[in-house]
Amino acid sequence: FHATHRFLLTNRSIFLVTWNSYYGFEHAELYNLLDIIQTKTPKAPVLIIATHIDKRKPNIPIDDLKKKYPQIVNFYNVSCRTMQGIKNLRDGLIDAAANSPLMGEIWPVCWFNTIGAVSSLNDKYITLEKMLEIMETNGVASGHTNTLLQWLHELGVILHFYEDKKIGNTVFTKPDWAAKCIIKALSSDEVVKNTGTISKNDMKTIWAEYDQTVQSQLAYLLEKFDIAFPAPQDSNSCIVVEHLPFESTGYYNKWDDILNKPDCNEIIMKFSFNVTMPLGVPIWFIVRSYRYLTNFWQTGALFSDGTVNKHLALIQAYPHDRYFTLSVRGPYPWNFFCLLRDGIEFTLNRFPGLMINRLIPCECNSASRCGYEFDYDLLVNRFNNKTGGKNIECPETLKKVSVPYL
């Protein structure tokens, strides 16, 4: 279920976040849930709902939550047993819907008729050609079809990736069905038995009731949403991300050995977050960079720039501490570092509400690091400032450090 969350997270959504007041606010882990919503859909309204209030009075830090998550619309207390607060919640949901971005837009009758026609279909998916025929039959002008397709996708009426040539010719008329197909594959006996590896033959078996075109497009969705990625040594298999082990010890010797070479240099950048690290960071980056992989696990990976391992890179996440690091070692690590960092920044751009602090460890001591970390943006500003000098003082040792070197 968590793997298919990304199908549903859009700024057109209204989120109802419920917590059981009987068990208490801390048990609900609302901060983690709200962090996910804020980082992926910072404009979507959120309603916080306390349930079971007939058993225990709600106690929640309202002011702190409002300050930290401005998209929270209101707080509601309800009991399904006594129906207390249900009317207020219903009215609040109506108000939130009335203020949503598309509300108030004038939709032609032919657009509503198209929605009705699509919703009444028994088919779980149709071709784009068939969808365009339905639009034409209901009177939608040819110049408006792309707009309507996009809005229907954002509203959850259909699932259609019009910008993607590999899957753009299919329209999933039952988005929940597509999500269930993905879940069926992820939880299949084949995947569990093979510790996260799923072959093309496995997919054919799991989705045997559907034609080959839809099977290939469902498989493509696994990669498109970074739920799985091609196995590095087997082009006919994929690795399901959520089945990866949390730890790996197979890279230690290789990673330590390269540092002991006389010409080895190292670059390190730390990516620190203001909220809980989003699901998929850094695993989405790891998935996209599979061609460089040598070892990988849920919280990290070891990369190589070639078969001779001239340069190695390690990415390691510390979710509870809200940061991950990228380290590159080798005689000339800068090119490989820039290549991988571009991929990381591309991944982070998928979370528009995420605030990131990039840090560089101080190099004031040639024998060992002092532990201080410079803000990367500060270093860039100092480097570009012609009157500020090219050195910066380490607050820990008071030594001068070269900004270009850092």
mmCIF file of C-alpha atoms in Angstrom:
data_model
loop_
_atom_site.group_PDB
_atom_site.id
_atom_site.type_symbol
_atom_site.label_atom_id
_atom_site.label_comp_id
_atom_site.label_asym_id
_atom_site.label_seq_id
_atom_site.Cartn_x
_atom_site.Cartn_y
_atom_site.Cartn_z
ATOM 1 C CA PHE A 1 0.000 0.000 0.000
ATOM 2 C CA HIS A 2 2.784 2.442 0.885
ATOM 3 C CA ALA A 3 4.458 1.824 -2.471
ATOM 4 C CA THR A 4 1.345 3.037 -4.309
ATOM 5 C CA HIS A 5 0.942 6.203 -2.196
ATOM 6 C CA ARG A 6 2.664 8.188 -4.909
ATOM 7 C CA PHE A 7 -0.260 7.434 -7.268
ATOM 8 C CA LEU A 8 -2.495 9.447 -4.935
ATOM 9 C CA LEU A 9 -0.433 12.387 -3.695
ATOM 10 C CA THR A 10 -1.413 15.482 -5.669
ATOM 11 C CA ASN A 11 -2.076 19.108 -4.786
ATOM 12 C CA ARG A 12 -5.676 18.557 -5.959
ATOM 13 C CA SER A 13 -6.213 16.231 -2.989
ATOM 14 C CA ILE A 14 -7.888 16.931 0.342
ATOM 15 C CA PHE A 15 -6.257 14.925 3.135
ATOM 16 C CA LEU A 16 -8.212 13.659 6.139
ATOM 17 C CA VAL A 17 -5.657 12.671 8.771
ATOM 18 C CA THR A 18 -7.320 10.716 11.575
ATOM 19 C CA TRP A 19 -5.959 9.738 14.976
ATOM 20 C CA ASN A 20 -7.460 7.719 17.792
ATOM 21 C CA SER A 21 -7.776 9.915 20.885
ATOM 22 C CA TYR A 22 -8.165 6.819 23.063
ATOM 23 C CA TYR A 23 -4.547 5.815 22.368
ATOM 24 C CA GLY A 24 -3.246 9.382 22.436
ATOM 25 C CA PHE A 25 -1.576 11.836 20.099
ATOM 26 C CA GLU A 26 1.934 10.347 20.377
ATOM 27 C CA HIS A 27 0.711 6.931 19.247
ATOM 28 C CA ALA A 28 -0.650 8.362 15.995
ATOM 29 C CA GLU A 29 2.726 9.622 14.692
ATOM 30 C CA LEU A 30 0.967 12.556 13.053
ATOM 31 C CA TYR A 31 4.207 14.458 12.490
ATOM 32 C CA ASN A 32 5.495 11.709 10.189
ATOM 33 C CA LEU A 33 2.254 11.607 8.207
ATOM 34 C CA LEU A 34 2.110 15.380 7.902
ATOM 35 C CA ASP A 35 5.764 15.534 6.856
ATOM 36 C CA ILE A 36 5.004 13.187 3.947
ATOM 37 C CA ILE A 37 2.039 15.298 2.844
ATOM 38 C CA GLN A 38 3.897 18.591 3.219
ATOM 39 C CA THR A 39 6.991 17.527 1.283
ATOM 40 C CA LYS A 40 5.083 16.037 -1.652
ATOM 41 C CA THR A 41 1.900 18.170 -1.798
ATOM 42 C CA PRO A 42 2.504 21.428 0.120
ATOM 43 C CA LYS A 43 -0.618 23.122 -1.282
ATOM 44 C CA ALA A 44 -3.140 20.397 -0.465
ATOM 45 C CA PRO A 45 -5.500 21.186 2.457
ATOM 46 C CA VAL A 46 -5.370 18.917 5.521
ATOM 47 C CA LEU A 47 -8.101 18.207 8.065
ATOM 48 C CA ILE A 48 -6.964 16.689 11.383
ATOM 49 C CA ILE A 49 -9.634 14.444 12.898
ATOM 50 C CA ALA A 50 -9.623 12.991 16.408
ATOM 51 C CA THR A 51 -11.797 9.867 16.692
ATOM 52 C CA HIS A 52 -13.216 7.872 19.653
ATOM 53 C CA ILE A 53 -13.782 11.058 21.640
ATOM 54 C CA ASP A 54 -16.556 9.284 23.576
ATOM 55 C CA LYS A 55 -13.802 7.224 25.237
ATOM 56 C CA ARG A 56 -11.210 9.921 25.884
ATOM 57 C CA LYS A 57 -10.971 13.673 25.475
ATOM 58 C CA PRO A 58 -8.534 14.667 22.679
ATOM 59 C CA ASN A 59 -5.265 16.316 23.686
ATOM 60 C CA ILE A 60 -3.204 17.639 20.786
ATOM 61 C CA PRO A 61 -0.647 20.496 20.297
ATOM 62 C CA ILE A 62 -2.820 22.542 17.944
ATOM 63 C CA ASP A 63 -0.690 25.713 17.900
ATOM 64 C CA ASP A 64 2.530 23.810 17.189
ATOM 65 C CA LEU A 65 0.938 21.818 14.366
ATOM 66 C CA LYS A 66 -0.570 24.945 12.785
ATOM 67 C CA LYS A 67 2.785 26.695 12.864
ATOM 68 C CA LYS A 68 4.703 23.760 11.436
ATOM 69 C CA TYR A 69 2.105 22.779 8.818
ATOM 70 C CA PRO A 70 0.326 25.881 7.433
ATOM 71 C CA GLN A 71 -1.779 23.744 5.092
ATOM 72 C CA ILE A 72 -3.829 22.418 8.038
ATOM 73 C CA VAL A 73 -7.323 23.823 7.570
ATOM 74 C CA ASN A 74 -8.884 22.844 10.885
ATOM 75 C CA PHE A 75 -9.143 20.278 13.680
ATOM 76 C CA TYR A 76 -12.210 18.113 14.297
ATOM 77 C CA ASN A 77 -13.319 15.808 17.120
ATOM 78 C CA VAL A 78 -15.748 13.001 16.287
ATOM 79 C CA SER A 79 -17.300 9.841 17.627
ATOM 80 C CA CYS A 80 -18.902 7.365 15.251
ATOM 81 C CA ARG A 81 -20.640 5.724 18.212
ATOM 82 C CA THR A 82 -22.478 8.850 19.379
ATOM 83 C CA MET A 83 -22.212 10.760 16.067
ATOM 84 C CA GLN A 84 -20.809 13.712 18.017
ATOM 85 C CA GLY A 85 -18.915 16.133 15.752
ATOM 86 C CA ILE A 86 -19.867 14.353 12.509
ATOM 87 C CA LYS A 87 -21.933 17.284 11.233
ATOM 88 C CA ASN A 88 -19.096 19.742 11.911
ATOM 89 C CA LEU A 89 -16.685 17.461 10.054
ATOM 90 C CA ARG A 90 -19.077 17.138 7.117
ATOM 91 C CA ASP A 91 -19.447 20.917 6.930
ATOM 92 C CA GLY A 92 -15.672 21.383 7.153
ATOM 93 C CA LEU A 93 -15.069 18.901 4.366
ATOM 94 C CA ILE A 94 -17.628 20.690 2.185
ATOM 95 C CA ASP A 95 -15.865 24.014 2.835
ATOM 96 C CA ALA A 96 -12.458 22.508 1.997
ATOM 97 C CA ALA A 97 -13.830 21.060 -1.222
ATOM 98 C CA ALA A 98 -15.478 24.361 -2.118
ATOM 99 C CA ASN A 99 -12.102 26.113 -1.788
ATOM 100 C CA SER A 100 -10.173 23.546 -3.836
ATOM 101 C CA PRO A 101 -8.357 24.841 -6.984
ATOM 102 C CA LEU A 102 -10.764 23.449 -9.559
ATOM 103 C CA MET A 103 -13.909 24.360 -7.639
ATOM 104 C CA GLY A 104 -15.651 27.301 -9.263
ATOM 105 C CA GLU A 105 -14.211 26.511 -12.663
ATOM 106 C CA ILE A 106 -16.948 26.479 -15.264
ATOM 107 C CA TRP A 107 -17.078 23.018 -16.793
ATOM 108 C CA PRO A 108 -19.008 22.460 -19.998
ATOM 109 C CA VAL A 109 -21.847 19.950 -19.791
ATOM 110 C CA CYS A 110 -19.986 17.778 -22.285
ATOM 111 C CA TRP A 111 -17.120 17.389 -19.760
ATOM 112 C CA PHE A 112 -19.509 16.131 -17.084
ATOM 113 C CA ASN A 113 -21.064 13.795 -19.614
ATOM 114 C CA THR A 114 -17.602 12.440 -20.388
ATOM 115 C CA ILE A 115 -16.984 11.737 -16.705
ATOM 116 C CA GLY A 116 -20.290 9.893 -16.512
ATOM 117 C CA ALA A 117 -19.491 7.858 -19.606
ATOM 118 C CA VAL A 118 -16.032 6.881 -18.323
ATOM 119 C CA SER A 119 -17.302 6.045 -14.820
ATOM 120 C CA SER A 120 -19.986 3.763 -16.249
ATOM 121 C CA LEU A 121 -17.478 1.676 -18.198
ATOM 122 C CA ASN A 122 -16.878 -1.889 -17.074
ATOM 123 C CA ASP A 123 -13.444 -1.778 -18.685
ATOM 124 C CA LYS A 124 -10.623 -1.159 -16.227
ATOM 125 C CA TYR A 125 -8.473 0.305 -18.978
ATOM 126 C CA ILE A 126 -8.993 1.529 -22.528
ATOM 127 C CA THR A 127 -6.824 2.875 -25.318
ATOM 128 C CA LEU A 128 -6.253 6.592 -25.690
ATOM 129 C CA GLU A 129 -8.002 6.342 -29.049
ATOM 130 C CA LYS A 130 -11.093 4.943 -27.325
ATOM 131 C CA MET A 131 -10.954 7.716 -24.718
ATOM 132 C CA LEU A 132 -10.803 10.363 -27.431
ATOM 133 C CA GLU A 133 -13.802 8.737 -29.125
ATOM 134 C CA ILE A 134 -15.773 8.980 -25.856
ATOM 135 C CA MET A 135 -14.847 12.655 -25.611
ATOM 136 C CA GLU A 136 -15.854 13.321 -29.190
ATOM 137 C CA THR A 137 -19.150 11.455 -28.756
ATOM 138 C CA ASN A 138 -19.965 13.653 -25.761
ATOM 139 C CA GLY A 139 -19.103 16.846 -27.605
ATOM 140 C CA VAL A 140 -15.662 17.728 -26.218
ATOM 141 C CA ALA A 141 -13.797 19.983 -28.652
ATOM 142 C CA SER A 142 -10.525 18.557 -29.969
ATOM 143 C CA GLY A 143 -8.597 21.528 -28.588
ATOM 144 C CA HIS A 144 -9.770 20.743 -25.038
ATOM 145 C CA THR A 145 -9.015 17.028 -24.871
ATOM 146 C CA ASN A 146 -5.520 17.302 -23.352
ATOM 147 C CA THR A 147 -6.743 19.719 -20.671
ATOM 148 C CA LEU A 148 -9.633 17.453 -19.734
ATOM 149 C CA LEU A 149 -7.376 14.384 -19.659
ATOM 150 C CA GLN A 150 -4.979 16.148 -17.293
ATOM 151 C CA TRP A 151 -7.732 17.350 -14.965
ATOM 152 C CA LEU A 152 -9.425 13.949 -14.862
ATOM 153 C CA HIS A 153 -6.057 12.437 -13.945
ATOM 154 C CA GLU A 154 -5.458 14.994 -11.176
ATOM 155 C CA LEU A 155 -8.968 14.458 -9.829
ATOM 156 C CA GLY A 156 -8.460 10.706 -9.709
ATOM 157 C CA VAL A 157 -11.167 9.878 -12.251
ATOM 158 C CA ILE A 158 -8.595 8.217 -14.512
ATOM 159 C CA LEU A 159 -4.920 7.348 -14.453
ATOM 160 C CA HIS A 160 -3.235 8.646 -17.605
ATOM 161 C CA PHE A 161 0.348 9.729 -18.215
ATOM 162 C CA TYR A 162 -0.137 11.694 -21.385
ATOM 163 C CA GLU A 163 3.454 12.982 -21.425
ATOM 164 C CA ASP A 164 4.936 9.461 -21.336
ATOM 165 C CA LYS A 165 5.236 7.858 -24.769
ATOM 166 C CA LYS A 166 5.679 4.359 -23.323
ATOM 167 C CA ILE A 167 2.356 4.334 -21.506
ATOM 168 C CA GLY A 168 0.503 7.338 -22.851
ATOM 169 C CA ASN A 169 -1.662 5.242 -25.175
ATOM 170 C CA THR A 170 -3.413 3.555 -22.248
ATOM 171 C CA VAL A 171 -6.017 5.172 -19.994
ATOM 172 C CA PHE A 172 -6.727 3.384 -16.724
ATOM 173 C CA THR A 173 -10.412 4.073 -16.077
ATOM 174 C CA LYS A 174 -10.252 2.439 -12.616
ATOM 175 C CA PRO A 175 -7.178 3.928 -10.877
ATOM 176 C CA ASP A 176 -7.749 1.839 -7.747
ATOM 177 C CA TRP A 177 -7.587 -1.298 -9.901
ATOM 178 C CA ALA A 178 -4.138 -0.313 -11.209
ATOM 179 C CA ALA A 179 -2.932 0.236 -7.631
ATOM 180 C CA LYS A 180 -4.304 -3.172 -6.581
ATOM 181 C CA CYS A 181 -2.480 -4.829 -9.484
ATOM 182 C CA ILE A 182 0.783 -3.314 -8.277
ATOM 183 C CA ILE A 183 0.087 -4.412 -4.692
ATOM 184 C CA LYS A 184 -0.715 -7.925 -5.944
ATOM 185 C CA ALA A 185 2.713 -8.124 -7.579
ATOM 186 C CA LEU A 186 4.580 -6.727 -4.568
ATOM 187 C CA SER A 187 2.948 -9.167 -2.152
ATOM 188 C CA SER A 188 3.044 -12.213 -4.418
ATOM 189 C CA ASP A 189 4.571 -15.509 -3.258
ATOM 190 C CA GLU A 190 7.104 -15.286 -6.083
ATOM 191 C CA VAL A 191 8.526 -11.974 -4.846
ATOM 192 C CA VAL A 192 8.629 -13.083 -1.215
ATOM 193 C CA LYS A 193 10.263 -16.414 -2.107
ATOM 194 C CA ASN A 194 12.909 -14.711 -4.249
ATOM 195 C CA THR A 195 13.653 -12.058 -1.571
ATOM 196 C CA GLY A 196 12.442 -9.148 -3.664
ATOM 197 C CA THR A 197 13.370 -10.275 -7.172
ATOM 198 C CA ILE A 198 10.546 -10.489 -9.708
ATOM 199 C CA SER A 199 11.087 -11.827 -13.227
ATOM 200 C CA LYS A 200 9.143 -11.072 -16.367
ATOM 201 C CA ASN A 201 7.762 -14.619 -16.235
ATOM 202 C CA ASP A 202 6.579 -13.972 -12.682
ATOM 203 C CA MET A 203 4.732 -10.878 -13.866
ATOM 204 C CA LYS A 204 3.051 -12.864 -16.635
ATOM 205 C CA THR A 205 1.842 -15.361 -14.045
ATOM 206 C CA ILE A 206 0.666 -12.738 -11.553
ATOM 207 C CA TRP A 207 -1.197 -10.731 -14.213
ATOM 208 C CA ALA A 208 -2.162 -13.700 -16.391
ATOM 209 C CA GLU A 209 -5.789 -12.582 -16.749
ATOM 210 C CA TYR A 210 -4.749 -9.422 -18.637
ATOM 211 C CA ASP A 211 -3.386 -9.074 -22.152
ATOM 212 C CA GLN A 212 0.328 -8.734 -22.854
ATOM 213 C CA THR A 213 0.145 -4.988 -23.572
ATOM 214 C CA VAL A 214 -1.388 -4.213 -20.179
ATOM 215 C CA GLN A 215 1.055 -6.577 -18.467
ATOM 216 C CA SER A 216 3.993 -4.663 -19.951
ATOM 217 C CA GLN A 217 2.457 -1.320 -18.957
ATOM 218 C CA LEU A 218 1.821 -2.447 -15.385
ATOM 219 C CA ALA A 219 5.442 -3.585 -15.281
ATOM 220 C CA TYR A 220 6.474 -0.174 -16.600
ATOM 221 C CA LEU A 221 4.518 1.499 -13.770
ATOM 222 C CA LEU A 222 6.750 -0.365 -11.311
ATOM 223 C CA GLU A 223 9.768 1.388 -12.800
ATOM 224 C CA LYS A 224 8.077 4.723 -13.505
ATOM 225 C CA PHE A 225 7.194 5.171 -9.841
ATOM 226 C CA ASP A 226 10.501 3.690 -8.659
ATOM 227 C CA ILE A 227 8.762 0.771 -6.971
ATOM 228 C CA ALA A 228 11.193 -1.607 -8.681
ATOM 229 C CA PHE A 229 14.288 -1.309 -10.846
ATOM 230 C CA PRO A 230 16.089 -3.580 -13.348
ATOM 231 C CA ALA A 231 18.360 -6.125 -11.693
ATOM 232 C CA PRO A 232 21.974 -5.065 -12.437
ATOM 233 C CA GLN A 233 23.021 -8.542 -13.589
ATOM 234 C CA ASP A 234 19.739 -9.775 -15.124
ATOM 235 C CA SER A 235 17.837 -7.828 -17.764
ATOM 236 C CA ASN A 236 14.817 -10.118 -17.375
ATOM 237 C CA SER A 237 14.284 -9.392 -13.684
ATOM 238 C CA CYS A 238 13.534 -6.455 -11.406
ATOM 239 C CA ILE A 239 14.330 -5.730 -7.774
ATOM 240 C CA VAL A 240 11.365 -4.666 -5.617
ATOM 241 C CA VAL A 241 12.576 -1.821 -3.431
ATOM 242 C CA GLU A 242 10.535 -2.538 -0.305
ATOM 243 C CA HIS A 243 11.971 -6.072 -0.114
ATOM 244 C CA LEU A 244 15.592 -4.911 -0.014
ATOM 245 C CA PRO A 245 17.490 -5.611 3.250
ATOM 246 C CA PHE A 246 17.907 -2.684 5.621
ATOM 247 C CA GLU A 247 21.635 -3.247 6.111
ATOM 248 C CA SER A 248 24.565 -4.452 4.053
ATOM 249 C CA THR A 249 28.067 -5.397 5.137
ATOM 250 C CA GLY A 250 29.389 -6.585 1.787
ATOM 251 C CA TYR A 251 30.915 -3.261 0.791
ATOM 252 C CA TYR A 252 33.161 -2.486 3.780
ATOM 253 C CA ASN A 253 36.431 -3.946 2.507
ATOM 254 C CA LYS A 254 36.122 -2.435 -0.952
ATOM 255 C CA TRP A 255 35.181 0.976 0.496
ATOM 256 C CA ASP A 256 38.027 0.973 3.033
ATOM 257 C CA ASP A 257 40.662 -0.344 0.620
ATOM 258 C CA ILE A 258 40.315 2.506 -1.867
ATOM 259 C CA LEU A 259 40.895 5.076 0.896
ATOM 260 C CA ASN A 260 44.256 3.473 1.680
ATOM 261 C CA LYS A 261 45.571 4.072 -1.834
ATOM 262 C CA PRO A 262 48.191 6.881 -1.944
ATOM 263 C CA ASP A 263 46.422 8.950 -4.606
ATOM 264 C CA CYS A 264 42.935 8.773 -3.049
ATOM 265 C CA ASN A 265 40.888 11.924 -2.451
ATOM 266 C CA GLU A 266 37.439 12.135 -0.902
ATOM 267 C CA ILE A 267 34.434 14.448 -1.278
ATOM 268 C CA ILE A 268 31.553 14.350 1.199
ATOM 269 C CA MET A 269 28.238 16.196 1.223
ATOM 270 C CA LYS A 270 25.558 15.818 3.864
ATOM 271 C CA PHE A 271 21.888 16.413 3.015
ATOM 272 C CA SER A 272 19.950 17.348 6.150
ATOM 273 C CA PHE A 273 16.154 17.796 6.314
ATOM 274 C CA ASN A 274 13.827 19.911 8.429
ATOM 275 C CA VAL A 275 11.237 17.121 8.577
ATOM 276 C CA THR A 276 11.114 13.347 8.574
ATOM 277 C CA MET A 277 13.044 12.028 5.601
ATOM 278 C CA PRO A 278 10.487 11.364 2.850
ATOM 279 C CA LEU A 279 9.774 7.791 1.820
ATOM 280 C CA GLY A 280 11.879 7.086 -1.236
ATOM 281 C CA VAL A 281 14.890 9.202 -0.269
ATOM 282 C CA PRO A 282 17.513 8.125 -1.165
ATOM 283 C CA ILE A 283 16.142 4.870 -2.596
ATOM 284 C CA TRP A 284 14.584 6.601 -5.632
ATOM 285 C CA PHE A 285 17.979 8.007 -6.511
ATOM 286 C CA ILE A 286 19.542 4.561 -6.064
ATOM 287 C CA VAL A 287 16.914 3.077 -8.370
ATOM 288 C CA ARG A 288 17.615 5.681 -11.060
ATOM 289 C CA SER A 289 21.381 5.102 -10.805
ATOM 290 C CA TYR A 290 21.244 1.296 -10.984
ATOM 291 C CA ARG A 291 23.793 1.124 -13.812
ATOM 292 C CA TYR A 292 26.538 2.193 -11.364
ATOM 293 C CA LEU A 293 25.482 -0.119 -8.510
ATOM 294 C CA THR A 294 27.747 -2.701 -6.923
ATOM 295 C CA ASN A 295 25.937 -3.158 -3.575
ATOM 296 C CA PHE A 296 22.573 -1.803 -2.443
ATOM 297 C CA TRP A 297 20.172 -1.969 0.487
ATOM 298 C CA GLN A 298 17.169 0.053 1.688
ATOM 299 C CA THR A 299 19.162 2.853 3.299
ATOM 300 C CA GLY A 300 22.190 3.039 1.055
ATOM 301 C CA ALA A 301 24.293 1.820 -1.841
ATOM 302 C CA LEU A 302 27.838 1.538 -3.126
ATOM 303 C CA PHE A 303 28.505 2.783 -6.667
ATOM 304 C CA SER A 304 31.425 2.371 -9.045
ATOM 305 C CA ASP A 305 32.276 4.444 -12.118
ATOM 306 C CA GLY A 306 33.619 1.403 -13.994
ATOM 307 C CA THR A 307 34.681 -2.208 -13.794
ATOM 308 C CA VAL A 308 38.116 -1.329 -12.406
ATOM 309 C CA ASN A 309 36.574 0.549 -9.446
ATOM 310 C CA LYS A 310 38.784 3.585 -10.010
ATOM 311 C CA HIS A 311 36.249 5.697 -8.136
ATOM 312 C CA LEU A 312 33.707 4.508 -5.577
ATOM 313 C CA ALA A 313 30.762 6.348 -4.086
ATOM 314 C CA LEU A 314 28.774 5.575 -0.956
ATOM 315 C CA ILE A 315 25.346 6.936 -0.147
ATOM 316 C CA GLN A 316 24.094 6.210 3.359
ATOM 317 C CA ALA A 317 20.823 7.377 4.910
ATOM 318 C CA TYR A 318 20.046 7.884 8.594
ATOM 319 C CA PRO A 319 16.255 8.311 8.568
ATOM 320 C CA HIS A 320 15.818 8.818 12.304
ATOM 321 C CA ASP A 321 18.426 11.581 12.252
ATOM 322 C CA ARG A 322 16.895 13.134 9.106
ATOM 323 C CA TYR A 323 19.925 13.133 6.850
ATOM 324 C CA PHE A 324 21.945 11.153 4.340
ATOM 325 C CA THR A 325 25.491 11.525 3.041
ATOM 326 C CA LEU A 326 27.117 11.170 -0.367
ATOM 327 C CA SER A 327 30.839 10.312 -0.312
ATOM 328 C CA VAL A 328 33.054 9.751 -3.347
ATOM 329 C CA ARG A 329 36.606 8.363 -3.171
ATOM 330 C CA GLY A 330 39.298 8.052 -5.818
ATOM 331 C CA PRO A 331 42.155 9.993 -7.446
ATOM 332 C CA TYR A 332 39.818 12.486 -9.176
ATOM 333 C CA PRO A 333 36.396 12.140 -7.468
ATOM 334 C CA TRP A 334 34.869 15.440 -8.629
ATOM 335 C CA ASN A 335 33.335 14.275 -11.920
ATOM 336 C CA PHE A 336 31.718 11.189 -10.396
ATOM 337 C CA PHE A 337 30.507 13.261 -7.444
ATOM 338 C CA CYS A 338 28.877 15.840 -9.735
ATOM 339 C CA LEU A 339 27.250 13.113 -11.798
ATOM 340 C CA LEU A 340 25.689 11.446 -8.753
ATOM 341 C CA ARG A 341 24.758 14.696 -7.079
ATOM 342 C CA ASP A 342 22.789 15.751 -10.170
ATOM 343 C CA GLY A 343 20.758 12.576 -9.754
ATOM 344 C CA ILE A 344 20.190 13.307 -6.070
ATOM 345 C CA GLU A 345 19.011 16.847 -6.749
ATOM 346 C CA PHE A 346 16.646 15.539 -9.429
ATOM 347 C CA THR A 347 15.178 13.165 -6.852
ATOM 348 C CA LEU A 348 14.845 15.884 -4.203
ATOM 349 C CA ASN A 349 13.036 18.155 -6.661
ATOM 350 C CA ARG A 350 10.152 15.707 -6.530
ATOM 351 C CA PHE A 351 9.375 17.038 -3.055
ATOM 352 C CA PRO A 352 8.467 20.712 -3.554
ATOM 353 C CA GLY A 353 7.732 21.313 0.135
ATOM 354 C CA LEU A 354 11.037 19.919 1.388
ATOM 355 C CA MET A 355 13.649 22.211 2.950
ATOM 356 C CA ILE A 356 17.194 20.873 2.573
ATOM 357 C CA ASN A 357 20.390 21.980 4.223
ATOM 358 C CA ARG A 358 23.542 20.892 2.388
ATOM 359 C CA LEU A 359 26.631 20.607 4.580
ATOM 360 C CA ILE A 360 30.344 20.105 3.886
ATOM 361 C CA PRO A 361 32.670 18.697 6.613
ATOM 362 C CA CYS A 362 35.504 20.984 7.669
ATOM 363 C CA GLU A 363 39.017 20.063 6.476
ATOM 364 C CA CYS A 364 41.033 22.258 8.863
ATOM 365 C CA ASN A 365 42.951 19.261 10.178
ATOM 366 C CA SER A 366 44.770 17.122 7.647
ATOM 367 C CA ALA A 367 44.959 14.134 10.012
ATOM 368 C CA SER A 368 41.283 13.943 11.021
ATOM 369 C CA ARG A 369 38.107 16.001 10.692
ATOM 370 C CA CYS A 370 37.231 18.352 13.543
ATOM 371 C CA GLY A 371 33.527 17.583 13.266
ATOM 372 C CA TYR A 372 32.318 21.001 12.166
ATOM 373 C CA GLU A 373 30.183 21.251 9.036
ATOM 374 C CA PHE A 374 29.955 24.315 6.795
ATOM 375 C CA ASP A 375 26.734 25.303 5.100
ATOM 376 C CA TYR A 376 27.273 24.689 1.374
ATOM 377 C CA ASP A 377 25.341 27.815 0.323
ATOM 378 C CA LEU A 378 27.532 29.899 2.634
ATOM 379 C CA LEU A 379 30.654 28.484 0.998
ATOM 380 C CA VAL A 380 29.284 29.232 -2.476
ATOM 381 C CA ASN A 381 28.520 32.831 -1.481
ATOM 382 C CA ARG A 382 31.978 33.250 0.015
ATOM 383 C CA PHE A 383 33.599 31.774 -3.093
ATOM 384 C CA ASN A 384 31.675 34.142 -5.388
ATOM 385 C CA ASN A 385 32.353 37.178 -3.211
ATOM 386 C CA LYS A 386 35.517 38.732 -4.648
ATOM 387 C CA THR A 387 36.064 40.972 -1.611
ATOM 388 C CA GLY A 388 35.440 38.311 1.033
ATOM 389 C CA GLY A 389 38.622 36.346 0.555
ATOM 390 C CA LYS A 390 39.027 32.688 -0.322
ATOM 391 C CA ASN A 391 39.505 31.446 3.245
ATOM 392 C CA ILE A 392 36.999 30.836 6.022
ATOM 393 C CA GLU A 393 37.577 30.287 9.724
ATOM 394 C CA CYS A 394 36.628 27.014 11.390
ATOM 395 C CA PRO A 395 34.612 27.841 14.541
ATOM 396 C CA GLU A 396 35.959 24.723 16.277
ATOM 397 C CA THR A 397 39.723 25.171 15.834
ATOM 398 C CA LEU A 398 39.841 28.830 14.655
ATOM 399 C CA LYS A 399 42.053 27.709 11.770
ATOM 400 C CA LYS A 400 41.717 29.168 8.277
ATOM 401 C CA VAL A 401 40.362 26.778 5.655
ATOM 402 C CA SER A 402 40.481 27.200 1.881
ATOM 403 C CA VAL A 403 36.979 27.725 0.483
ATOM 404 C CA PRO A 404 37.882 26.406 -3.020
ATOM 405 C CA TYR A 405 39.342 23.297 -1.385
ATOM 406 C CA LEU A 406 36.142 22.673 0.556
#
